[in-house]
GROMACS .gro file of C-alpha atoms in nm:
model
   97
    1MET     CA    1   2.171   3.097   0.980
    2TYR     CA    2   2.357   2.956   1.279
    3ARG     CA    3   2.709   3.037   1.389
    4TYR     CA    4   2.901   2.837   1.643
    5LYS     CA    5   3.136   2.986   1.901
    6ARG     CA    6   3.410   2.730   1.959
    7ARG     CA    7   3.534   2.862   2.293
    8LEU     CA    8   3.200   2.854   2.474
    9ASN     CA    9   3.007   2.612   2.253
   10LEU     CA   10   2.740   2.878   2.203
   11LYS     CA   11   2.506   2.862   1.908
   12THR     CA   12   2.404   3.209   1.788
   13ARG     CA   13   2.148   3.344   1.546
   14ILE     CA   14   1.967   3.662   1.451
   15LYS     CA   15   1.587   3.652   1.481
   16ASN     CA   16   1.367   3.952   1.395
   17GLY     CA   17   1.686   4.161   1.379
   18TYR     CA   18   1.795   4.074   1.737
   19HIS     CA   19   2.090   3.857   1.842
   20GLN     CA   20   2.012   3.537   2.030
   21TYR     CA   21   2.233   3.267   2.179
   22ASN     CA   22   2.177   2.911   2.293
   23ALA     CA   23   2.401   2.758   2.559
   24GLY     CA   24   2.198   2.437   2.567
   25LYS     CA   25   1.891   2.560   2.758
   26GLY     CA   26   1.699   2.729   2.479
   27TRP     CA   27   1.733   3.055   2.290
   28ILE     CA   28   1.809   3.368   2.495
   29TRP     CA   29   1.776   3.726   2.368
   30THR     CA   30   2.127   3.872   2.403
   31HIS     CA   31   2.009   4.229   2.474
   32ARG     CA   32   1.794   4.110   2.765
   33ARG     CA   33   2.081   3.913   2.919
   34VAL     CA   34   2.322   4.208   2.883
   35ALA     CA   35   2.066   4.440   3.050
   36GLU     CA   36   2.018   4.189   3.333
   37LYS     CA   37   2.394   4.167   3.390
   38LYS     CA   38   2.414   4.549   3.391
   39MET     CA   39   2.133   4.578   3.648
   40GLY     CA   40   2.248   4.284   3.857
   41ASN     CA   41   1.905   4.116   3.856
   42ARG     CA   42   1.633   3.978   3.628
   43ILE     CA   43   1.404   4.197   3.421
   44LEU     CA   44   1.065   4.197   3.588
   45PRO     CA   45   0.745   4.111   3.401
   46GLY     CA   46   0.600   4.422   3.235
   47TYR     CA   47   0.944   4.568   3.152
   48GLU     CA   48   1.133   4.563   2.823
   49VAL     CA   49   1.480   4.648   2.696
   50HIS     CA   50   1.514   4.945   2.458
   51HIS     CA   51   1.811   5.007   2.227
   52ILE     CA   52   1.879   5.379   2.268
   53ASN     CA   53   2.037   5.427   1.924
   54GLY     CA   54   1.773   5.210   1.753
   55ILE     CA   55   2.022   4.951   1.627
   56LYS     CA   56   1.887   4.611   1.731
   57THR     CA   57   2.226   4.439   1.712
   58ASP     CA   58   2.408   4.700   1.927
   59ASN     CA   59   2.401   4.525   2.264
   60ARG     CA   60   2.655   4.739   2.448
   61PRO     CA   61   2.539   4.800   2.807
   62SER     CA   62   2.557   5.177   2.750
   63ASN     CA   63   2.307   5.143   2.462
   64LEU     CA   64   2.045   4.949   2.658
   65ILE     CA   65   1.778   5.083   2.892
   66VAL     CA   66   1.502   4.895   3.073
   67LEU     CA   67   1.161   5.061   3.052
   68SER     CA   68   0.806   4.971   3.143
   69LYS     CA   69   0.619   4.820   2.851
   70ALA     CA   70   0.397   5.131   2.830
   71LYS     CA   71   0.693   5.373   2.810
   72HIS     CA   72   0.868   5.151   2.556
   73ARG     CA   73   0.557   5.139   2.337
   74ALA     CA   74   0.515   5.518   2.365
   75ILE     CA   75   0.869   5.572   2.237
   76HIS     CA   76   0.817   5.349   1.933
   77ASN     CA   77   0.459   5.456   1.859
   78LYS     CA   78   0.540   5.826   1.858
   79GLY     CA   79   0.892   5.787   1.721
   80VAL     CA   80   1.027   6.025   1.984
   81LYS     CA   81   1.386   5.932   2.054
   82LYS     CA   82   1.452   6.274   2.208
   83TRP     CA   83   1.221   6.186   2.499
   84ILE     CA   84   1.449   5.912   2.621
   85PHE     CA   85   1.759   6.132   2.616
   86LYS     CA   86   1.580   6.409   2.805
   87THR     CA   87   1.459   6.157   3.062
   88ILE     CA   88   1.807   6.015   3.112
   89SER     CA   89   1.971   6.356   3.145
   90LYS     CA   90   1.706   6.484   3.388
   91THR     CA   91   1.699   6.181   3.616
   92LYS     CA   92   2.059   6.068   3.558
   93GLU     CA   93   1.910   5.721   3.575
   94VAL     CA   94   1.970   5.463   3.306
   95ILE     CA   95   1.755   5.180   3.436
   96LEU     CA   96   1.399   5.291   3.506
   97TYR     CA   97   1.225   5.071   3.762
   0.00000   0.00000   0.00000
């Protein structure tokens, strides 16, 4: 299903539960773009964006954290959401690079 944004001429869709948009240069994952804007630079290879609350369509900057692929996999493989909150509160760092 495609939706069109009249103001910006953006085409949007949901793929695998994640929002995407197309501004004419191909499909972009919305959560990745929001995280990049928050950080002020591109996400490096080997890093992924994690939705803290687990809701794939919640792309608020405060809900996104960039983690290494290994840490991101560990969170989802073990199902330990508490780990991420402890890490954030201990380091007071939202973007882990």
